[in-house]
Short mmCIF file of C-alpha atoms and ligand atoms in Angstrom, two decimals:
data_model
loop_
_atom_site.label_atom_id
_atom_site.label_comp_id
_atom_site.label_asym_id
_atom_site.label_seq_id
_atom_site.Cartn_x
_atom_site.Cartn_y
_atom_site.Cartn_z
CA UNK K 91 -28.69 1.57 13.04
CA UNK K 92 -24.64 1.05 14.73
CA UNK K 93 -22.25 -0.70 14.29
CA UNK K 94 -20.16 -2.05 16.96
CA UNK K 95 -15.73 -1.45 17.54
CA UNK K 96 -14.40 -4.36 19.01
CA UNK K 97 -11.05 -3.23 20.73
CA UNK K 98 -8.21 -5.71 21.08
CA UNK K 99 -4.39 -5.37 21.19
CA UNK K 100 -1.80 -7.66 20.20
CA UNK K 101 2.00 -7.99 20.76
CA UNK K 102 3.95 -7.22 18.44
CA UNK K 103 7.98 -7.13 19.85
CA UNK K 104 8.84 -6.25 23.07
CA UNK K 105 11.62 -3.45 23.84
CA UNK K 106 15.01 -3.81 25.87
CA UNK K 107 13.19 -3.59 28.58
CA UNK K 108 11.70 -6.56 27.56
CA UNK K 109 8.28 -5.17 27.38
CA UNK K 110 5.49 -5.70 24.95
CA UNK K 111 4.64 -2.85 22.10
CA UNK K 112 1.17 -3.58 21.49
CA UNK K 113 -0.69 -2.30 17.79
CA UNK K 114 -4.71 -1.76 18.60
CA UNK K 115 -7.16 -3.76 16.67
CA UNK K 116 -9.85 -2.68 15.76
CA UNK K 117 -13.12 -5.13 14.82
CA UNK K 118 -16.41 -4.19 13.21
CA UNK K 119 -18.92 -6.55 12.38
CA UNK K 120 -22.39 -6.00 10.23
CA UNK K 121 -25.08 -8.50 11.43
CA UNK K 122 -25.50 -9.48 7.16
CA UNK K 123 -23.38 -11.44 5.99
CA UNK K 124 -20.22 -10.32 3.04
CA UNK K 125 -16.87 -9.61 2.31
CA UNK K 126 -14.17 -9.22 5.06
CA UNK K 127 -12.03 -6.78 4.93
CA UNK K 128 -8.49 -5.81 6.24
CA UNK K 129 -7.29 -2.18 5.80
CA UNK K 130 -3.88 -0.70 7.71
CA UNK K 131 -1.76 2.21 8.59
CA UNK K 132 1.85 3.58 9.53
CA UNK K 133 3.76 0.18 8.29
CA UNK K 134 6.35 3.36 7.30
CA UNK K 135 6.48 5.19 10.18
CA UNK K 136 6.34 8.07 8.83
CA UNK K 137 3.46 8.24 7.00
CA UNK K 138 0.78 9.46 9.82
CA UNK K 139 -2.27 10.14 7.34
CA UNK K 140 -4.02 6.86 7.04
CA UNK K 141 -3.99 6.47 11.41
CA UNK K 142 -6.37 9.93 11.09
CA UNK K 143 -7.97 7.85 7.53
CA UNK K 144 -8.82 5.27 9.86
CA UNK K 145 -10.26 7.17 12.46
CA UNK K 146 -12.75 8.88 10.22
CA UNK K 147 -13.48 5.92 8.68
CA UNK K 148 -14.33 4.29 12.28
CA UNK K 149 -16.00 7.60 12.79
CA UNK K 150 -18.32 6.63 10.04
CA UNK K 151 -18.88 3.09 9.99
CA UNK K 152 -19.67 2.65 13.25
CA UNK K 153 -23.39 4.70 12.56
CA UNK K 154 -23.06 1.77 9.00
CA UNK K 155 -25.18 -1.17 8.27
CA UNK K 156 -21.72 -3.61 7.72
CA UNK K 157 -22.13 -6.07 5.26
CA UNK K 158 -18.99 -8.29 7.17
CA UNK K 159 -16.02 -7.93 9.12
CA UNK K 160 -14.06 -3.90 8.91
CA UNK K 161 -10.71 -5.13 10.51
CA UNK K 162 -8.93 -2.08 10.80
CA UNK K 163 -5.08 -1.78 12.34
CA UNK K 164 -3.79 1.88 12.74
CA UNK K 165 -0.48 2.82 13.56
CA UNK K 166 0.64 -0.67 12.68
CA UNK K 167 3.77 -0.08 13.37
CA UNK K 168 4.57 1.14 16.87
CA UNK K 169 8.36 1.25 16.52
CA UNK K 170 8.77 2.67 13.05
CA UNK K 171 6.92 5.93 14.36
CA UNK K 172 8.83 6.33 17.54
CA UNK K 173 12.55 6.36 15.16
CA UNK K 174 13.22 10.57 15.88
CA UNK K 175 15.97 12.01 14.40
CA UNK K 176 16.15 15.24 15.45
CA UNK K 177 12.70 16.61 13.74
CA UNK K 178 12.97 14.33 11.53
CA UNK K 179 10.36 10.32 11.75
CA UNK K 180 13.15 7.38 10.20
CA UNK K 181 10.22 5.74 10.20
CA UNK K 182 11.22 3.12 6.75
CA UNK K 183 14.61 0.54 7.65
CA UNK K 184 13.73 -1.33 11.12
CA UNK K 185 16.84 0.16 12.62
CA UNK K 186 17.89 -3.14 13.97
CA UNK K 187 18.58 -5.13 10.88
CA UNK K 188 18.48 -2.03 8.30
CA UNK K 189 15.66 -4.17 6.43
CA UNK K 190 12.36 -2.28 4.50
CA UNK K 191 9.36 -2.73 7.24
CA UNK K 192 7.25 -3.32 3.92
CA UNK K 193 9.43 -5.65 2.91
CA UNK K 194 8.86 -8.64 5.20
CA UNK K 195 5.57 -10.53 4.34
CA UNK K 196 5.17 -13.96 3.33
CA UNK K 197 4.54 -15.77 -0.61
CA UNK K 198 6.35 -19.16 -1.53
CA UNK K 199 5.17 -19.77 -5.32
CA UNK K 200 6.15 -22.82 -5.19
CA UNK K 201 3.73 -24.36 -2.34
CA UNK K 202 0.83 -22.13 -4.25
CA UNK K 203 1.96 -24.32 -7.42
CA UNK K 204 1.98 -27.10 -5.31
CA UNK K 205 -1.82 -26.32 -3.74
CA UNK K 206 -2.60 -25.88 -7.16
CA UNK K 207 -2.51 -29.27 -8.24
CA UNK K 208 -4.64 -30.45 -4.99
CA UNK K 209 -7.68 -28.68 -6.88
CA UNK K 210 -10.48 -30.44 -8.36
CA UNK K 211 -12.54 -30.03 -11.15
CA UNK K 212 -15.85 -30.26 -9.14
CA UNK K 213 -14.34 -28.67 -6.38
CA UNK K 214 -16.39 -25.13 -4.95
CA UNK K 215 -14.40 -21.25 -5.73
CA UNK K 216 -16.07 -21.15 -1.34
CA UNK K 217 -14.00 -24.25 -0.51
CA UNK K 218 -11.14 -23.78 -2.34
CA UNK K 219 -10.34 -20.85 -0.92
CA UNK K 220 -11.64 -21.87 2.33
CA UNK K 221 -8.80 -24.83 1.99
CA UNK K 222 -6.28 -22.56 -0.07
CA UNK K 223 -6.58 -20.09 3.50
CA UNK K 224 -6.03 -22.16 6.03
CA UNK K 225 -2.59 -23.04 4.26
CA UNK K 226 -1.64 -19.60 4.24
CA UNK K 227 -2.60 -19.07 7.80
CA UNK K 228 -0.34 -22.43 8.43
CA UNK K 229 2.47 -21.78 6.43
CA UNK K 230 2.49 -18.01 7.82
CA UNK K 231 2.73 -19.61 11.18
CA UNK K 232 4.90 -22.14 10.65
CA UNK K 233 7.10 -19.52 9.04
CA UNK K 234 6.76 -17.05 12.84
CA UNK K 235 7.46 -20.30 14.28
CA UNK K 236 10.74 -21.59 13.42
CA UNK K 237 13.02 -22.57 14.79
CA UNK K 238 16.01 -20.10 14.59
CA UNK K 239 14.07 -17.20 15.26
CA UNK K 240 13.56 -14.00 12.76
CA UNK K 241 14.46 -10.50 11.73
CA UNK K 242 12.27 -7.11 13.88
CA UNK K 243 10.43 -6.38 10.56
CA UNK K 244 9.36 -9.83 9.52
CA UNK K 245 8.17 -10.47 12.92
CA UNK K 246 5.90 -7.67 12.92
CA UNK K 247 5.58 -7.86 9.19
CA UNK K 248 4.45 -12.11 9.57
CA UNK K 249 1.57 -11.11 12.96
CA UNK K 250 -0.07 -7.98 10.42
CA UNK K 251 -0.04 -10.59 7.85
CA UNK K 252 -1.81 -13.34 9.84
CA UNK K 253 -4.32 -10.83 10.75
CA UNK K 254 -5.33 -9.62 7.48
CA UNK K 255 -4.91 -13.24 5.30
CA UNK K 256 -8.51 -13.84 5.78
CA UNK K 257 -9.85 -10.74 4.14
CA UNK K 258 -10.89 -10.21 0.34
CA UNK K 259 -10.01 -7.07 -0.26
CA UNK K 260 -6.70 -5.06 2.16
CA UNK K 261 -5.58 -1.87 2.32
CA UNK K 262 -1.61 -0.78 2.62
CA UNK K 263 -2.19 3.33 3.86
CA UNK K 264 1.51 4.35 3.22
CA UNK K 265 2.35 8.17 1.93
CA UNK K 266 5.09 9.50 -0.23
CA UNK K 267 8.03 11.60 0.74
CA UNK K 268 6.47 14.78 -0.74
CA UNK K 269 3.67 13.35 -3.12
CA UNK K 270 -0.47 13.60 -4.11
CA UNK K 271 -1.65 10.85 -3.61
CA UNK K 272 -1.53 6.96 -5.89
CA UNK K 273 -2.33 3.84 -5.69
CA UNK K 274 -0.60 0.51 -6.22
CA UNK K 275 -3.19 -1.72 -7.88
CA UNK K 276 -2.84 -5.16 -9.30
CA UNK K 277 -3.61 -5.45 -13.50
CA UNK K 278 -5.43 -7.95 -12.29
CA UNK K 279 -8.05 -5.69 -10.21
CA UNK K 280 -7.49 -3.18 -12.81
CA UNK K 281 -11.56 -2.03 -13.43
CA UNK K 282 -11.15 -1.15 -8.79
CA UNK K 283 -9.47 1.44 -10.53
CA UNK K 284 -11.95 3.57 -10.87
CA UNK K 285 -13.33 2.17 -6.83
CA UNK K 286 -11.70 5.22 -5.91
CA UNK K 287 -11.54 8.36 -5.75
CA UNK K 288 -7.67 8.88 -5.91
CA UNK K 289 -6.37 10.51 -9.49
CA UNK K 290 -2.79 8.49 -10.11
CA UNK K 291 -2.89 4.83 -10.10
CA UNK K 292 0.17 2.11 -11.24
CA UNK K 293 -0.99 -1.23 -12.04
CA UNK K 294 1.57 -3.96 -10.57
CA UNK K 295 2.47 -7.84 -12.47
CA UNK K 296 2.04 -10.51 -10.58
CA UNK K 297 5.80 -10.01 -9.25
CA UNK K 298 6.70 -10.11 -5.78
CA UNK K 299 8.48 -8.17 -4.24
CA UNK K 300 8.12 -8.54 -0.33
CA UNK K 301 4.98 -6.33 0.26
CA UNK K 302 1.95 -6.79 1.63
CA UNK K 303 -0.44 -6.07 -0.90
CA UNK K 304 2.13 -8.20 -2.67
CA UNK K 305 1.84 -11.08 -0.36
CA UNK K 306 -1.73 -11.37 -0.20
CA UNK K 307 -2.60 -10.79 -4.49
CA UNK K 308 0.75 -12.93 -5.65
CA UNK K 309 -0.87 -16.54 -3.94
CA UNK K 310 -4.73 -14.90 -5.12
CA UNK K 311 -3.89 -14.79 -9.02
CA UNK K 312 -0.81 -17.13 -8.40
CA UNK K 313 -3.64 -19.78 -7.84
CA UNK K 314 -6.04 -18.56 -9.81
CA UNK K 315 -3.70 -18.86 -13.25
CA UNK K 316 -2.21 -21.95 -13.01
CA UNK K 317 -6.21 -23.34 -12.38
CA UNK K 318 -7.38 -21.63 -15.46
CA UNK K 319 -4.53 -23.12 -17.45
CA UNK K 320 -4.08 -26.53 -15.08
CA UNK K 321 -7.54 -27.68 -15.39
CA UNK K 322 -8.83 -25.26 -18.05
CA UNK K 323 -11.48 -23.51 -15.52
CA UNK K 324 -11.88 -19.89 -15.39
CA UNK K 325 -12.16 -18.86 -11.53
CA UNK K 326 -12.10 -15.59 -9.56
CA UNK K 327 -11.84 -15.06 -6.06
CA UNK K 328 -12.54 -12.47 -5.96
CA UNK K 329 -9.80 -11.19 -3.28
CA UNK K 330 -7.98 -7.83 -3.94
CA UNK K 331 -4.88 -5.51 -2.73
CA UNK K 332 -3.94 -2.28 -2.59
CA UNK K 333 -0.63 0.53 -1.05
CA UNK K 334 -2.72 3.74 -0.59
CA UNK K 335 -0.58 6.83 -0.30
CA UNK K 336 -1.82 9.60 1.01
CA UNK K 337 -0.07 12.45 0.41
CA UNK K 338 3.66 13.01 2.34
CA UNK K 339 4.56 11.45 5.31
CA UNK K 340 5.49 13.21 8.03
CA UNK K 341 1.70 14.72 7.45
CA UNK K 342 -1.67 14.68 9.46
CA UNK K 343 -4.87 16.24 7.22
CA UNK K 344 -8.50 15.45 9.30
CA UNK K 345 -10.02 17.54 7.06
CA UNK K 346 -8.28 15.79 3.49
CA UNK K 347 -8.20 12.55 5.74
CA UNK K 348 -12.36 12.31 5.87
CA UNK K 349 -11.93 12.91 1.84
CA UNK K 350 -10.12 9.88 2.09
CA UNK K 351 -12.14 7.81 4.23
CA UNK K 352 -15.58 9.04 0.71
CA UNK K 353 -13.07 7.43 -1.11
CA UNK K 354 -12.43 3.86 0.73
CA UNK K 355 -15.63 3.35 1.90
CA UNK K 356 -17.14 4.12 -1.74
CA UNK K 357 -14.77 0.95 -2.52
CA UNK K 358 -16.00 -0.78 0.07
CA UNK K 359 -19.61 0.07 -0.81
CA UNK K 360 -18.61 -0.98 -4.82
CA UNK K 361 -17.58 -4.44 -3.18
CA UNK K 362 -21.09 -5.02 -0.62
CA UNK K 363 -19.45 -4.02 2.11
CA UNK K 364 -21.85 -2.44 2.88
CA UNK K 365 -25.74 -2.54 2.93
CA UNK K 366 -28.28 0.65 2.01
CA UNK K 367 -25.44 2.89 1.27
CA UNK K 368 -25.25 6.01 -0.99
CA UNK K 369 -21.95 6.74 -1.64
CA UNK K 370 -20.54 6.01 -5.08
CA UNK K 371 -17.10 7.01 -6.58
CA UNK K 372 -16.65 10.46 -7.94
CA UNK K 373 -16.54 11.12 -12.07
CA UNK K 374 -13.35 12.75 -12.14
CA UNK K 375 -10.53 12.00 -14.20
CA UNK K 376 -8.37 8.71 -12.93
CA UNK K 377 -4.56 8.72 -14.62
CA UNK K 378 -2.34 5.43 -15.71
CA UNK K 379 0.96 4.03 -16.16
CA UNK K 380 2.12 -0.05 -15.97
CA UNK K 381 4.97 -0.64 -13.70
CA UNK K 382 7.47 0.06 -15.38
CA UNK K 383 6.68 3.27 -16.73
CA UNK K 384 6.84 4.78 -13.43
CA UNK K 385 10.20 5.74 -13.57
CA UNK K 386 13.04 7.18 -10.91
CA UNK K 387 14.33 10.22 -12.36
CA UNK K 388 18.07 10.65 -9.79
CA UNK K 389 20.33 13.62 -9.88
CA UNK K 390 24.27 13.61 -10.90
CA UNK K 391 25.34 16.18 -8.91
CA UNK K 392 25.04 17.26 -4.86
CA UNK K 393 24.02 20.16 -3.97
CA UNK K 394 20.82 22.34 -2.70
CA UNK K 395 17.80 21.88 -4.45
CA UNK K 396 14.65 23.92 -5.06
CA UNK K 397 12.12 21.87 -6.80
CA UNK K 398 10.25 23.30 -9.06
CA UNK K 399 7.98 21.30 -10.77
CA UNK K 400 5.33 19.72 -8.23
CA UNK K 401 3.99 15.98 -7.87
CA UNK K 402 0.82 15.86 -9.95
CA UNK K 403 1.70 18.61 -12.42
CA UNK K 404 2.48 17.95 -15.70
CA UNK K 405 5.99 18.48 -16.92
CA UNK K 406 6.63 18.43 -20.66
CA UNK K 407 9.83 17.48 -21.82
CA UNK K 408 13.18 19.75 -21.24
CA UNK K 409 10.70 21.44 -19.57
CA UNK K 410 12.98 22.50 -15.34
CA UNK K 411 11.78 19.66 -13.01
CA UNK K 412 14.57 21.20 -10.31
CA UNK K 413 17.38 23.91 -9.58
CA UNK K 414 20.53 22.38 -8.04
CA UNK K 415 22.82 25.26 -6.41
CA UNK K 416 26.56 24.12 -5.64
CA UNK K 417 28.84 26.00 -3.91
CA UNK K 418 31.85 25.50 -4.72
CA UNK K 419 31.47 27.12 -7.65
CA UNK K 420 28.81 30.40 -7.14
CA UNK K 421 31.12 31.97 -8.21
CA UNK K 422 30.70 30.06 -11.59
CA UNK K 423 28.05 30.04 -14.61
CA UNK K 424 27.92 26.50 -13.01
CA UNK K 425 26.76 27.47 -10.10
CA UNK K 426 22.71 26.48 -10.39
CA UNK K 427 21.94 23.95 -12.31
CA UNK K 428 19.32 23.25 -13.89
CA UNK K 429 17.02 19.31 -14.14
CA UNK K 430 15.38 18.75 -16.80
CA UNK K 431 12.45 16.67 -17.61
CA UNK K 432 13.66 13.73 -20.27
CA UNK K 433 10.60 13.22 -21.90
CA UNK K 434 6.83 14.08 -20.79
CA UNK K 435 5.70 13.25 -17.71
CA UNK K 436 3.81 13.43 -14.31
CA UNK K 437 6.11 13.71 -10.37
CA UNK K 438 3.80 11.49 -8.46
CA UNK K 439 6.49 12.91 -5.41
CA UNK K 440 9.67 14.62 -5.06
CA UNK K 441 12.58 14.20 -2.09
CA UNK K 442 11.23 15.50 0.68
CA UNK K 443 15.22 17.75 1.72
CA UNK K 444 16.53 20.50 -0.18
CA UNK K 445 20.02 19.22 0.52
CA UNK K 446 20.82 15.83 -1.66
CA UNK K 447 24.21 14.09 -2.26
CA UNK K 448 24.28 12.98 -6.37
CA UNK K 449 22.61 10.13 -6.17
CA UNK K 450 19.43 10.71 -4.92
CA UNK K 451 16.19 9.54 -6.35
CA UNK K 452 15.16 12.85 -6.98
CA UNK K 453 11.66 12.15 -7.74
CA UNK K 454 9.46 9.90 -8.56
CA UNK K 455 6.95 9.95 -12.45
CA UNK K 456 4.17 8.64 -14.14
CA UNK K 457 5.79 8.59 -17.75
CA UNK K 458 3.57 6.97 -21.39
CA UNK K 459 -0.33 7.56 -18.95
CA UNK K 460 -2.68 7.62 -19.60
CA UNK K 461 -6.66 7.84 -19.25
CA UNK K 462 -8.89 5.13 -17.27
ZN1 ZN Q 622 5.42 3.43 2.93
#
């Protein structure tokens, strides 16, 4: 069994010489019907591991029997990956307008509510999905054709979102700064947390802040809620979207990438995207928090930092997280200070640099976590 890969390029931007900048789009279509899956990586330029995960996925999917279609867009932000300063990639923000590359996707809550009013009690779920997808797609087209133009990041985001608009399952592959593997999961798709082999899960509410996962699930979740309450009709569209954080930025690890690919394949298999595939989710411990319990710890002091608590390690209240060196007090008792955990927690990621200004987000941590 081999599945063909159809490769095309899409123009997402132009550089100052007026030359087109492209992203590759790999499409793999099975001979059987099934869901549409969209996977992209590196919208934040320094977060490169997802590209090696997509490489492994393509190599393995070529020899698998796909149901439906899988669309893969590696290195989906060709600008972000190339903004270097010395040894580092400054891939988080559009350098022209300063906007986060992952905040320009489209969602219009009022338009979804208006659409919900057009759904009748008799309309089939398939019919609603088809009409709603056409509605979303034309809304994105309209936004792209905005006569006043759009910022660099937003243009890129909307072009990518258009590729994902027909997908049932959307996976956006990211990395933390120095980070353990974790995943953002919409609360209404909680059951899918155990289909990935990812040890740390964050359940997020139906709130839009501009990211691709939210832009994908918020419309469907909102529509579902409205139909449930207006028509007293239980519908489930089974559209899911996740942000997967595959370890630390600025790292490519082929071996880990293959493990990450297996994790994604186990999810896709459970969702019916693969025929006669025996990849199952691993029997492992998975810890979760609600977004409100995923806390950021800022430092009130500037200085040079040793990160004592490692991502993924359980820390009790009062235990040291970091030791901070103060250059003006090397001769006094304040030459170094210890930052302690304000409660029991698990660090998920920390700032990548050892020199920090006051007010830096030093750690992001799980509090009130539980087993799933
Ligand atoms: Zn990111």
